[in-house]
Amino acid sequence: MAQAPLIIAARSRDIGGFVVGRVLPWMLRRSVGPFVFFDHMGPSRLPPGQGIDVRPHPHIELATVTYLFEGEIDHRDSLGVHQTIHPGAINLMIAGRGIVHSERSGPASRARDEALHGVQLWLGLPTAHERVAPAFEHHAADTLPALERDGIRLRVLLGDAYGLRSPATTFSSQFYVEARMPAGSRLALPPAAERAAYVVEGTVHAEPEPLGPRHMLVFEAGGAPELHALSDAHVMLIGGEPLDGPRHMFWNFVSSDPARIEQAKRDWAEDRFGTVPGDEDERIPLPSS
């Protein structure tokens, strides 16, 4: 008999006036495949005059993936990129040897009553690619492959799944899929060494019990896990090969080598990372722990 999946509930975290649901890392599960971080943002309403302000901060040796269901976020980074992130688009920032970015509500968003809802993931990079040059990719919603199967609408956001491949850059075997399941439908997860399903909305059943929103199911290796939608459900699927060795994490830094994290801490404290054009006046200080 297959082992029951591990269930992880999202825990509330304040990221500067905006509360998210932190899923990964968790004390009993640090990652799923190469995915080392999973935040569910919102759903929240931002009244006129308010917005999110994640001030400039650094990253090393990871890739961030931002995907919105509702709302907008202005991304700026030390490469000079300024990109408004819209629902349905994939925004991939490869930190590599180091990058600084900020995430804020833009002027148009602040002027209106707006919902904000989405997911942000971090990917650990394979050791051979940890020190690559930083880069940013924006893939508009209409460039991402999609299909409908037995009434289920699937979009492949990263990697390969269900016979489709995302145009976003990847460095290892992985998948990130958005699934919108009508009540009564069933969906088998793509094959992978490690797999998980996160329920955004609705209720799904995967042995041994039904699971509602803001919960992740992490499946053991092997078997053929399947989700059964007990209501209309919105689910995010992640999976892939685990990273090639343990990863150390401090704040926004992820690396296979703790010495590089210590160097990144010194570089940020001593202002050696560079600045974000158009957002030079503020920064998040290095935390003490």
Short mmCIF file of C-alpha atoms in Angstrom, two decimals:
data_model
loop_
_atom_site.label_atom_id
_atom_site.label_comp_id
_atom_site.label_asym_id
_atom_site.label_seq_id
_atom_site.Cartn_x
_atom_site.Cartn_y
_atom_site.Cartn_z
CA MET A 1 0.00 0.00 0.00
CA ALA A 2 1.28 3.47 -0.90
CA GLN A 3 2.23 5.68 2.00
CA ALA A 4 -0.17 8.54 2.76
CA PRO A 5 1.04 11.89 1.44
CA LEU A 6 2.53 14.46 3.78
CA ILE A 7 0.18 17.41 4.35
CA ILE A 8 1.62 20.91 4.84
CA ALA A 9 -0.60 23.83 5.82
CA ALA A 10 0.37 27.36 4.77
CA ARG A 11 1.61 29.45 7.74
CA SER A 12 1.06 33.21 7.84
CA ARG A 13 4.14 35.40 7.35
CA ASP A 14 4.32 39.21 7.12
CA ILE A 15 6.65 40.34 4.33
CA GLY A 16 6.41 44.08 4.94
CA GLY A 17 2.76 44.96 5.42
CA PHE A 18 1.51 42.10 3.25
CA VAL A 19 0.71 38.66 4.65
CA VAL A 20 1.55 35.51 2.69
CA GLY A 21 1.05 31.82 3.35
CA ARG A 22 4.46 30.14 3.67
CA VAL A 23 4.40 26.46 2.66
CA LEU A 24 8.05 25.59 1.91
CA PRO A 25 10.48 25.28 3.56
CA TRP A 26 8.89 23.43 6.47
CA MET A 27 10.53 21.71 9.40
CA LEU A 28 9.60 18.25 8.10
CA ARG A 29 10.04 19.02 4.41
CA ARG A 30 12.58 21.50 3.12
CA SER A 31 11.95 21.08 -0.61
CA VAL A 32 10.09 19.24 -3.36
CA GLY A 33 12.35 18.45 -6.31
CA PRO A 34 14.33 21.66 -6.93
CA PHE A 35 11.62 23.84 -5.32
CA VAL A 36 12.98 25.15 -2.01
CA PHE A 37 10.42 27.89 -1.30
CA PHE A 38 6.65 28.25 -1.84
CA ASP A 39 4.65 31.34 -0.83
CA HIS A 40 0.93 31.79 -1.50
CA MET A 41 0.28 35.55 -1.80
CA GLY A 42 -3.23 36.68 -0.86
CA PRO A 43 -5.95 36.73 -1.91
CA SER A 44 -5.99 40.28 -0.57
CA ARG A 45 -7.66 43.53 -1.47
CA LEU A 46 -5.56 46.69 -1.60
CA PRO A 47 -7.73 49.82 -1.27
CA PRO A 48 -6.83 52.99 -3.20
CA GLY A 49 -3.65 54.56 -1.86
CA GLN A 50 -2.25 51.28 -0.59
CA GLY A 51 0.02 48.69 -2.17
CA ILE A 52 2.84 46.28 -1.50
CA ASP A 53 6.38 47.56 -1.00
CA VAL A 54 9.04 44.89 -0.89
CA ARG A 55 12.14 47.10 -0.84
CA PRO A 56 15.34 46.20 -2.72
CA HIS A 57 16.94 43.02 -1.41
CA PRO A 58 19.54 40.53 -2.72
CA HIS A 59 19.50 36.89 -3.83
CA ILE A 60 22.21 34.41 -4.75
CA GLU A 61 22.26 30.95 -6.35
CA LEU A 62 18.52 30.50 -6.81
CA ALA A 63 15.78 31.39 -9.28
CA THR A 64 12.55 33.13 -8.27
CA VAL A 65 9.31 32.39 -10.13
CA THR A 66 6.38 34.80 -9.74
CA TYR A 67 2.91 33.90 -11.05
CA LEU A 68 -0.20 36.01 -10.43
CA PHE A 69 -3.85 35.04 -10.58
CA GLU A 70 -5.03 38.61 -9.94
CA GLY A 71 -3.43 42.06 -9.64
CA GLU A 72 -0.12 43.55 -10.73
CA ILE A 73 3.40 43.90 -9.30
CA ASP A 74 6.21 46.08 -10.61
CA HIS A 75 9.51 44.21 -10.68
CA ARG A 76 12.79 46.18 -10.84
CA ASP A 77 16.27 44.73 -10.55
CA SER A 78 19.95 45.59 -10.62
CA LEU A 79 20.17 44.49 -14.27
CA GLY A 80 18.01 47.51 -15.11
CA VAL A 81 14.88 45.44 -15.83
CA HIS A 82 11.53 47.10 -15.08
CA GLN A 83 8.65 44.69 -15.74
CA THR A 84 5.03 44.91 -14.66
CA ILE A 85 3.93 41.39 -13.74
CA HIS A 86 0.41 40.58 -14.98
CA PRO A 87 -1.85 37.59 -14.26
CA GLY A 88 -1.08 34.46 -16.24
CA ALA A 89 2.53 35.39 -17.13
CA ILE A 90 5.64 33.63 -15.84
CA ASN A 91 8.37 35.87 -14.47
CA LEU A 92 11.64 34.08 -13.83
CA MET A 93 14.59 35.80 -12.15
CA ILE A 94 17.81 33.78 -12.13
CA ALA A 95 19.93 35.18 -9.31
CA GLY A 96 23.04 33.13 -10.08
CA ARG A 97 26.08 34.82 -8.57
CA GLY A 98 23.99 37.75 -7.33
CA ILE A 99 21.13 40.14 -8.08
CA VAL A 100 19.08 42.78 -6.25
CA HIS A 101 15.39 43.42 -6.91
CA SER A 102 12.30 45.09 -5.53
CA GLU A 103 8.60 44.26 -5.84
CA ARG A 104 6.11 47.08 -5.47
CA SER A 105 2.64 48.11 -6.50
CA GLY A 106 2.88 50.55 -9.41
CA PRO A 107 1.20 53.98 -9.53
CA ALA A 108 -1.80 52.70 -11.50
CA SER A 109 -2.38 49.85 -9.03
CA ARG A 110 -2.19 52.18 -6.04
CA ALA A 111 -4.79 54.50 -7.57
CA ARG A 112 -7.51 51.85 -7.65
CA ASP A 113 -9.06 49.19 -5.47
CA GLU A 114 -7.23 46.04 -6.52
CA ALA A 115 -7.00 42.39 -5.62
CA LEU A 116 -3.62 40.70 -5.35
CA HIS A 117 -3.35 36.93 -5.52
CA GLY A 118 -0.58 34.64 -6.70
CA VAL A 119 2.30 32.32 -5.89
CA GLN A 120 6.03 32.90 -5.64
CA LEU A 121 8.47 29.99 -5.75
CA TRP A 122 12.23 29.67 -5.41
CA LEU A 123 14.24 27.06 -7.24
CA GLY A 124 17.61 25.90 -6.04
CA LEU A 125 20.10 25.74 -8.92
CA PRO A 126 22.23 22.67 -9.68
CA THR A 127 25.79 23.15 -8.41
CA ALA A 128 27.14 23.55 -11.96
CA HIS A 129 24.81 26.52 -12.50
CA GLU A 130 24.78 28.21 -9.09
CA ARG A 131 27.19 30.94 -10.20
CA VAL A 132 25.70 31.70 -13.63
CA ALA A 133 25.21 35.31 -14.70
CA PRO A 134 21.99 36.80 -13.32
CA ALA A 135 19.08 37.12 -15.76
CA PHE A 136 15.38 37.94 -15.92
CA GLU A 137 12.76 36.37 -18.20
CA HIS A 138 9.17 37.47 -18.78
CA HIS A 139 6.89 35.04 -20.62
CA ALA A 140 3.47 36.52 -21.41
CA ALA A 141 0.35 34.49 -20.69
CA ASP A 142 -0.33 33.71 -24.35
CA THR A 143 3.14 32.17 -24.82
CA LEU A 144 2.63 29.44 -22.20
CA PRO A 145 1.38 26.06 -23.46
CA ALA A 146 -2.08 24.93 -22.37
CA LEU A 147 -4.53 22.13 -23.00
CA GLU A 148 -7.91 20.88 -21.83
CA ARG A 149 -8.26 17.26 -20.82
CA ASP A 150 -11.59 15.80 -19.64
CA GLY A 151 -12.73 19.30 -18.71
CA ILE A 152 -9.53 20.09 -16.77
CA ARG A 153 -7.65 23.17 -17.96
CA LEU A 154 -3.89 22.77 -17.66
CA ARG A 155 -1.11 25.34 -18.17
CA VAL A 156 2.55 24.33 -18.06
CA LEU A 157 4.45 27.19 -16.40
CA LEU A 158 7.89 25.57 -16.05
CA GLY A 159 9.47 22.43 -17.44
CA ASP A 160 7.69 19.51 -19.10
CA ALA A 161 4.31 17.96 -18.29
CA TYR A 162 1.34 16.42 -20.08
CA GLY A 163 3.20 16.47 -23.40
CA LEU A 164 3.85 20.22 -23.25
CA ARG A 165 6.96 22.28 -22.53
CA SER A 166 7.19 25.80 -21.10
CA PRO A 167 9.48 28.31 -22.88
CA ALA A 168 11.00 29.40 -19.54
CA THR A 169 14.62 28.43 -18.84
CA THR A 170 15.21 25.46 -16.56
CA PHE A 171 18.44 23.82 -15.39
CA SER A 172 17.08 20.44 -14.29
CA SER A 173 14.16 18.07 -14.76
CA GLN A 174 11.06 19.70 -13.24
CA PHE A 175 7.47 20.79 -13.76
CA TYR A 176 5.21 23.56 -12.50
CA VAL A 177 1.60 23.30 -13.67
CA GLU A 178 -1.61 25.21 -13.02
CA ALA A 179 -4.73 23.01 -13.04
CA ARG A 180 -8.33 24.15 -12.92
CA MET A 181 -10.46 21.10 -12.19
CA PRO A 182 -14.27 20.94 -12.44
CA ALA A 183 -16.11 19.10 -9.68
CA GLY A 184 -15.93 15.35 -10.18
CA SER A 185 -12.83 15.38 -12.39
CA ARG A 186 -9.71 13.31 -11.77
CA LEU A 187 -6.12 14.22 -12.57
CA ALA A 188 -3.01 12.05 -12.44
CA LEU A 189 0.16 13.93 -11.51
CA PRO A 190 3.04 13.89 -14.01
CA PRO A 191 5.79 11.33 -13.30
CA ALA A 192 8.72 12.67 -11.27
CA ALA A 193 11.05 11.66 -8.46
CA GLU A 194 9.30 14.11 -6.10
CA ARG A 195 5.82 15.61 -6.52
CA ALA A 196 3.37 17.82 -4.68
CA ALA A 197 -0.02 19.47 -5.21
CA TYR A 198 -1.09 22.74 -3.57
CA VAL A 199 -4.79 23.60 -3.29
CA VAL A 200 -5.44 27.28 -4.03
CA GLU A 201 -9.24 27.01 -4.09
CA GLY A 202 -11.81 24.24 -3.75
CA THR A 203 -11.53 20.77 -2.26
CA VAL A 204 -9.68 17.76 -3.65
CA HIS A 205 -9.32 14.20 -2.46
CA ALA A 206 -6.09 12.24 -2.58
CA GLU A 207 -5.84 9.28 -0.23
CA PRO A 208 -6.46 9.27 2.65
CA GLU A 209 -8.62 12.40 3.09
CA PRO A 210 -10.15 15.47 1.43
CA LEU A 211 -8.04 18.59 1.46
CA GLY A 212 -9.15 22.22 1.26
CA PRO A 213 -7.45 25.47 0.29
CA ARG A 214 -4.01 26.51 1.54
CA HIS A 215 -2.72 22.97 1.94
CA MET A 216 -0.01 21.07 0.08
CA LEU A 217 0.08 17.31 -0.48
CA VAL A 218 3.62 15.93 -0.85
CA PHE A 219 3.66 12.44 -2.34
CA GLU A 220 6.20 9.72 -1.72
CA ALA A 221 8.34 8.55 -4.62
CA GLY A 222 6.76 5.95 -6.89
CA GLY A 223 3.13 5.13 -7.35
CA ALA A 224 0.63 7.06 -9.45
CA PRO A 225 -0.94 9.80 -7.30
CA GLU A 226 -4.26 11.13 -8.52
CA LEU A 227 -6.36 14.10 -7.44
CA HIS A 228 -10.17 13.91 -7.35
CA ALA A 229 -11.94 17.29 -7.33
CA LEU A 230 -14.82 17.24 -4.84
CA SER A 231 -15.74 20.77 -5.94
CA ASP A 232 -14.44 23.09 -8.63
CA ALA A 233 -10.77 23.33 -7.67
CA HIS A 234 -7.70 25.40 -8.53
CA VAL A 235 -4.48 23.47 -7.91
CA MET A 236 -0.75 24.09 -8.50
CA LEU A 237 1.44 21.07 -9.21
CA ILE A 238 5.22 21.00 -8.66
CA GLY A 239 7.82 18.30 -8.98
CA GLY A 240 11.12 17.12 -10.37
CA GLU A 241 14.49 15.65 -9.55
CA PRO A 242 15.89 16.65 -6.13
CA LEU A 243 18.90 18.92 -6.07
CA ASP A 244 22.38 17.41 -6.35
CA GLY A 245 23.22 17.75 -2.68
CA PRO A 246 21.98 19.70 0.35
CA ARG A 247 21.30 23.41 0.15
CA HIS A 248 21.90 25.96 2.89
CA MET A 249 19.48 28.86 3.25
CA PHE A 250 19.79 32.15 5.08
CA TRP A 251 17.27 34.93 4.42
CA ASN A 252 17.26 35.37 0.61
CA PHE A 253 20.43 33.37 -0.01
CA VAL A 254 20.52 29.71 -1.08
CA SER A 255 23.76 27.84 -1.80
CA SER A 256 25.45 24.46 -1.66
CA ASP A 257 28.40 26.23 0.03
CA PRO A 258 27.81 27.98 3.37
CA ALA A 259 30.95 30.08 2.79
CA ARG A 260 29.27 31.75 -0.18
CA ILE A 261 26.30 32.64 1.99
CA GLU A 262 28.63 34.22 4.54
CA GLN A 263 30.29 36.22 1.75
CA ALA A 264 26.89 37.35 0.45
CA LYS A 265 25.94 38.52 3.94
CA ARG A 266 29.11 40.62 4.13
CA ASP A 267 28.60 41.98 0.61
CA TRP A 268 25.05 43.15 1.36
CA ALA A 269 25.99 44.63 4.74
CA GLU A 270 28.87 46.53 3.08
CA ASP A 271 26.79 47.64 0.05
CA ARG A 272 28.69 45.68 -2.61
CA PHE A 273 25.70 44.17 -4.44
CA GLY A 274 24.80 47.19 -6.56
CA THR A 275 21.56 49.14 -6.77
CA VAL A 276 18.18 48.91 -8.50
CA PRO A 277 17.77 51.69 -11.10
CA GLY A 278 14.59 53.61 -10.30
CA ASP A 279 14.52 52.27 -6.73
CA GLU A 280 17.84 53.42 -5.24
CA ASP A 281 16.68 55.13 -2.04
CA GLU A 282 15.64 52.18 0.12
CA ARG A 283 16.86 48.69 0.91
CA ILE A 284 16.03 45.90 3.34
CA PRO A 285 18.84 45.60 5.92
CA LEU A 286 20.58 42.31 6.55
CA PRO A 287 18.68 40.47 9.31
CA SER A 288 20.59 39.47 12.41
CA SER A 289 19.40 35.87 12.24
#
